[in-house]
CSV table of C-alpha atoms in Angstrom, one decimal:
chain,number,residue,atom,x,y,z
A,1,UNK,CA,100.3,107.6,124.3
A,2,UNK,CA,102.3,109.3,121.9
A,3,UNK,CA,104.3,111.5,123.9
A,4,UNK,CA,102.5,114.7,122.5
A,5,UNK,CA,99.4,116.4,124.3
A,6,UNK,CA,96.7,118.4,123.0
A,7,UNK,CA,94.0,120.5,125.1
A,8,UNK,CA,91.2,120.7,124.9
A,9,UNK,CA,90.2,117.8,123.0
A,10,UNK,CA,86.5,119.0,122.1
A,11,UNK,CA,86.5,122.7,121.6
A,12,UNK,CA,82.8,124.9,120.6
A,13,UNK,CA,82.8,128.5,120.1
A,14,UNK,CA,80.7,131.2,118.3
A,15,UNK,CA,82.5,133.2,115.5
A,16,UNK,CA,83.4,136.1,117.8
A,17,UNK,CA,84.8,134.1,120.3
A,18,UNK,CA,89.0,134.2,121.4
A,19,UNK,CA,90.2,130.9,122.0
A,20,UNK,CA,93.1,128.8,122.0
A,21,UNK,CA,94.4,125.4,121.5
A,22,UNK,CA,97.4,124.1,123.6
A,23,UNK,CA,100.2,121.2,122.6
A,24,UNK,CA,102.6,120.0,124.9
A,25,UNK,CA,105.2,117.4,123.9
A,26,UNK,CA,107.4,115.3,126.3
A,27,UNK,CA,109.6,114.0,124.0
A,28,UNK,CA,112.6,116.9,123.8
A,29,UNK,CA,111.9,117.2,120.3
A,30,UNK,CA,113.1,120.8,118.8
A,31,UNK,CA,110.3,121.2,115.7
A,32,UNK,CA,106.8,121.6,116.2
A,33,UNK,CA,103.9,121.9,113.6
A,34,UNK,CA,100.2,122.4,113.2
A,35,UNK,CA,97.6,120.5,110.7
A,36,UNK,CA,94.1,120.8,110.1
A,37,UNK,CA,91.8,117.5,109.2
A,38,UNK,CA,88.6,118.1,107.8
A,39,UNK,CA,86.6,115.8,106.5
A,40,UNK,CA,86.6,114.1,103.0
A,41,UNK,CA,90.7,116.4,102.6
A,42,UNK,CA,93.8,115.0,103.4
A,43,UNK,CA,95.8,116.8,106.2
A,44,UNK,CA,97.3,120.3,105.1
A,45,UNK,CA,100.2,121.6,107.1
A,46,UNK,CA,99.4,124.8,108.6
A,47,UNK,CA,103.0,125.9,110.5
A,48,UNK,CA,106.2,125.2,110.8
A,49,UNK,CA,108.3,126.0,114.0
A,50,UNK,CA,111.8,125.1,114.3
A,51,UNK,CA,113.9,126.0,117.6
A,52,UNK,CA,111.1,128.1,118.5
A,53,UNK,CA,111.3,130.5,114.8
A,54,UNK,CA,108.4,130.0,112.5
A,55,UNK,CA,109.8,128.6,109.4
A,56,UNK,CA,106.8,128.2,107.3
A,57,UNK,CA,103.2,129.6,107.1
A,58,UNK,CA,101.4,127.5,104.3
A,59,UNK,CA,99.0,130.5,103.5
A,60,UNK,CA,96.5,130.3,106.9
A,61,UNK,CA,94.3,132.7,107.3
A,62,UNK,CA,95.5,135.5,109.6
A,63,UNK,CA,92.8,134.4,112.2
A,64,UNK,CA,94.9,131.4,113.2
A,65,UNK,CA,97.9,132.8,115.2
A,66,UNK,CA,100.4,130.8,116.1
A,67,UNK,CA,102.6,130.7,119.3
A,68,UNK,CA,105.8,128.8,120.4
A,69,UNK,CA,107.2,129.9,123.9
A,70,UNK,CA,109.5,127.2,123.7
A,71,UNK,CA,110.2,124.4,122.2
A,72,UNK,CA,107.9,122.0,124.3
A,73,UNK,CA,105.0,124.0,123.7
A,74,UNK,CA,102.9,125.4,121.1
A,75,UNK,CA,99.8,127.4,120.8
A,76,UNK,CA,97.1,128.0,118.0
A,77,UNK,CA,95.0,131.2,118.7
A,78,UNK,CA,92.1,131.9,117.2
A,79,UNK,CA,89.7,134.7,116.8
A,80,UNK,CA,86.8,135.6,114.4
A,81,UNK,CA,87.0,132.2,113.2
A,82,UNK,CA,84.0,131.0,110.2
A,83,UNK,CA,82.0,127.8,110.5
A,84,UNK,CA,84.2,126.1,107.8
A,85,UNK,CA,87.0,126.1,110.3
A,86,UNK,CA,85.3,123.3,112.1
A,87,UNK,CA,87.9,120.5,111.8
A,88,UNK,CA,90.5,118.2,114.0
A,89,UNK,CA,93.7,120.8,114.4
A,90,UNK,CA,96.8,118.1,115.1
A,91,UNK,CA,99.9,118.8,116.5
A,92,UNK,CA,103.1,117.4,116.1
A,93,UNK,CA,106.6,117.4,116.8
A,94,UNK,CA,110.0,115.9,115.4
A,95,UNK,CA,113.7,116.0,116.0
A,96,UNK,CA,115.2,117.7,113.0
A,97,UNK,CA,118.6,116.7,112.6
A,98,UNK,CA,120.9,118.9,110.3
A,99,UNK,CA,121.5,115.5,108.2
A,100,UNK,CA,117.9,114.5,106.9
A,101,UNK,CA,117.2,111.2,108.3
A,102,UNK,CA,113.9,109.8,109.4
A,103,UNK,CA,112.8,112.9,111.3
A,104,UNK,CA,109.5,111.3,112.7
A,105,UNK,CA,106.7,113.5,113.3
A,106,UNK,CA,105.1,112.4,116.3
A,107,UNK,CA,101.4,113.9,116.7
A,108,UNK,CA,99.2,114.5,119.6
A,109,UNK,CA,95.8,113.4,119.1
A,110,UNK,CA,93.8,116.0,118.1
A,111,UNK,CA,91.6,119.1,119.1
A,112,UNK,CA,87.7,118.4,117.5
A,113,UNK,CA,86.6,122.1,116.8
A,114,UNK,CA,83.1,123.5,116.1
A,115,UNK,CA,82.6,126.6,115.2
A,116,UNK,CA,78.6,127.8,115.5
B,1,UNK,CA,101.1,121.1,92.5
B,2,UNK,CA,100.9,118.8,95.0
B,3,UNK,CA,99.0,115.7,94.6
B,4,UNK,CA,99.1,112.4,96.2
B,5,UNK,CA,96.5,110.2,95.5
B,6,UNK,CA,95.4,106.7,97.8
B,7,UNK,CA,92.3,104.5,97.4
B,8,UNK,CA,89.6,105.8,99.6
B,9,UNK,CA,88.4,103.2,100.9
B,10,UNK,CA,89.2,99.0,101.1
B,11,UNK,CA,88.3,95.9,102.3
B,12,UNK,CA,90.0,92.7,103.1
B,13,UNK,CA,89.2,89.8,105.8
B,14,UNK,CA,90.9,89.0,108.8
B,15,UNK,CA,94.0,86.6,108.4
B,16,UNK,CA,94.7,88.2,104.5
B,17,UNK,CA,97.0,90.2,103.0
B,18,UNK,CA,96.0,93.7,101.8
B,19,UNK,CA,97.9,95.8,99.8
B,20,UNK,CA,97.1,100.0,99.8
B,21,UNK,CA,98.9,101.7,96.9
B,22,UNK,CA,99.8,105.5,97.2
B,23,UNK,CA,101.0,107.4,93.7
B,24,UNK,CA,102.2,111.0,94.3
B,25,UNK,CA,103.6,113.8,92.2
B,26,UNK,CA,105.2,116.3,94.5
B,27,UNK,CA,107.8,119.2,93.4
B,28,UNK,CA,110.5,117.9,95.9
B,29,UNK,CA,110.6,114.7,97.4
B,30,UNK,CA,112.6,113.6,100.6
B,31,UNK,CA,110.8,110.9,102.0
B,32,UNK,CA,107.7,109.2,101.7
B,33,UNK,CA,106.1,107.8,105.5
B,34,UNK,CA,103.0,105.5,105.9
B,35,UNK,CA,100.7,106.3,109.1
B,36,UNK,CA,97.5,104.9,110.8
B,37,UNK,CA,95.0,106.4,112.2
B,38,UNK,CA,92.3,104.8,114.2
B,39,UNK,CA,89.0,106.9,114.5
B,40,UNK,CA,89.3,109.6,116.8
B,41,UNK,CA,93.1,109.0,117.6
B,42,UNK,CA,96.5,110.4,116.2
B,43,UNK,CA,98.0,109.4,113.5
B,44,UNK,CA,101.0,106.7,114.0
B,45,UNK,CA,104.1,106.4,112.2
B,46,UNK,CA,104.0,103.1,110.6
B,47,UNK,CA,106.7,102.8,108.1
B,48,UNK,CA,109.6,105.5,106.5
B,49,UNK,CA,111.3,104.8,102.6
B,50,UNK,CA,113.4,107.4,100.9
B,51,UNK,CA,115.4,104.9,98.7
B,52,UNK,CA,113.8,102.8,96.3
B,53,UNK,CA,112.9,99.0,97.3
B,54,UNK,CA,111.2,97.1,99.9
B,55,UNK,CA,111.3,97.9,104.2
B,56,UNK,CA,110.1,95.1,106.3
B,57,UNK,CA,108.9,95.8,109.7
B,58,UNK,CA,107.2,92.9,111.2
B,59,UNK,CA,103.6,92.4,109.7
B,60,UNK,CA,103.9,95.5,107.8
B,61,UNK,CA,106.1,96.3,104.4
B,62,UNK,CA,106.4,99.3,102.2
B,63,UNK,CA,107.9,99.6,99.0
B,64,UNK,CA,109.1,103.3,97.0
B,65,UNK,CA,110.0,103.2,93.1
B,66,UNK,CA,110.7,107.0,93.1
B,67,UNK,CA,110.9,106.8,89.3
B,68,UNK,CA,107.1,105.6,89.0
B,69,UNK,CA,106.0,108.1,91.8
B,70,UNK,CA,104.5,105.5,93.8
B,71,UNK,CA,104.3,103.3,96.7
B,72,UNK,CA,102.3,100.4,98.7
B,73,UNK,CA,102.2,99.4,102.3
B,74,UNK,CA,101.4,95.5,102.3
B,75,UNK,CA,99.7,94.2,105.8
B,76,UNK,CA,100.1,90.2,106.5
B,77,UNK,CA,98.0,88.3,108.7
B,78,UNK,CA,94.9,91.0,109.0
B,79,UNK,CA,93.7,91.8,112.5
B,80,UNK,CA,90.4,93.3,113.4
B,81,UNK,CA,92.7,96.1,115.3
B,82,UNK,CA,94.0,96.9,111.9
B,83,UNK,CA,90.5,98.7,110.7
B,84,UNK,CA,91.5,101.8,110.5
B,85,UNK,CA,92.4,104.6,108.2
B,86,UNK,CA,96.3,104.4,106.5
B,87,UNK,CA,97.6,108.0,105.5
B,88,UNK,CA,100.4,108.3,103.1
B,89,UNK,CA,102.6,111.4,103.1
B,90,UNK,CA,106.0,113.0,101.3
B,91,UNK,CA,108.2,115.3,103.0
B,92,UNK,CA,109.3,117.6,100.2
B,93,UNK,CA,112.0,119.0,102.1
B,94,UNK,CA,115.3,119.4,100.4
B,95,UNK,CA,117.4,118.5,103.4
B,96,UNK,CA,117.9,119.2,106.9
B,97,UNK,CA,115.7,121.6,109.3
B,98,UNK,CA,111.9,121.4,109.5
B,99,UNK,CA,109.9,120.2,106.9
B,100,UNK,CA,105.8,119.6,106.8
B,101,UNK,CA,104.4,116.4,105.7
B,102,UNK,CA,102.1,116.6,102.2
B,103,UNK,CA,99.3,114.1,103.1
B,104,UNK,CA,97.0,111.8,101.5
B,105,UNK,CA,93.4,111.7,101.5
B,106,UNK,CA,93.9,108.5,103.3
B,107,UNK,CA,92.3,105.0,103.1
B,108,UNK,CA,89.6,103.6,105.2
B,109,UNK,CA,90.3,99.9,105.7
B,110,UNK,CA,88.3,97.7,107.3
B,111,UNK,CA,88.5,94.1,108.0
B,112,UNK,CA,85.8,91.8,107.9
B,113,UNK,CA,85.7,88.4,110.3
């Protein structure tokens, strides 16, 4: 248990489906991010949140919305999504200090999407 | 660009020593982390180096030479729990706030009795 949750963890939808994808983390960390695995790539960073801003976007596609009510929770929402957005979306989260130290990224494990 | 570049897959048996070497070439570099991940789990932080030299943490060691670009995690005394994959990563952040990990294709151990 790493202190971060993710539902669901097996998600199927058709390309005209809304859905989303919830993280939760227990830890009182105050950063919050989104990957995508897919298979045979490494991990690629997807969004940034810090205290609840978005501080990065690394070029997703405008069908992944992101959402951060607060800083223990984070949503992905996603609509009109393509069949090669089938992948494990990861969450994590970190305590970002304003002197760099470790800064841990703690992740959840995983939402297993399918898109038909 | 960003690269980072790990074996993709090794092999080593139980009671060994296996060593998984990660070379990177990044345009900022703040960090370099080690994690495992075991087949439908998270990731788990293993192992953190920013300076250069060697960081012990019981079974496990990872060493930085930021000058070559490149680091290794050494495992001692192989377990059959250790088959898994090992994901290498550099935060490329210049400095306080948020910054996302660059990742690693990752390398598939596994450990044979």
């Amino acid at each position: 248990e790493t202190g971060v949750t993710q539902t669901p963890r097996h998600l199927v939808m058709g390309m005209t489906n809304k859905k989303s994808l919830k993280c939760e983390q227990h830890l009182g960390h105050n950063a919050m991010y989104w990957y995508k695995q897919s298979a045979k790539k490494p991990l690629e960073l997807m969004f940034v949140y810090s205290l609840e801003e978005r501080v990065e976007n690394n070029s997703v596609p405008s069908r992944f919305s992101p959402e951060c009510p607060n800083s223990s929770h984070l949503f992905l929402h996603l609509h009109t999504l393509q069949p090669e957005d089938s992948a494990l979306y990861l969450c994590a989260s970190s305590q970002e200090r304003a002197t760099q130290a470790k800064n841990i990224q703690y992740f959840g494990a995983g939402t297993r999407l399918s898109v038909l | 660009g960003q690269n980072i570049d790990q074996p993709t897959e090794m092999t080593a048996t139980e009671g060994a020593i296996v060593q998984i070497n990660c070379t990177y070439q990044t345009s900022g570099f703040n960090g370099l982390f080690w994690y495992q991940q075991h087949a439908g789990e998270a990731p788990t932080f293993l192992s953190y180096n920013v300076l250069d030299g060697l960081e012990e943490k019981g079974r496990f060691s990872s060493f930085l030479s930021r000058s070559k670009g490149y680091s290794y995690l050494l495992l001692k005394e192989l377990q059959m729990k250790d088959s898994a994959s090992y994901l290498c990563a550099v935060r490329r952040g210049s400095g306080g706030g948020a910054d996302g990990l660059t990742f690693g294709k990752g390398t598939h151990l596994i450990i044979q009795p």
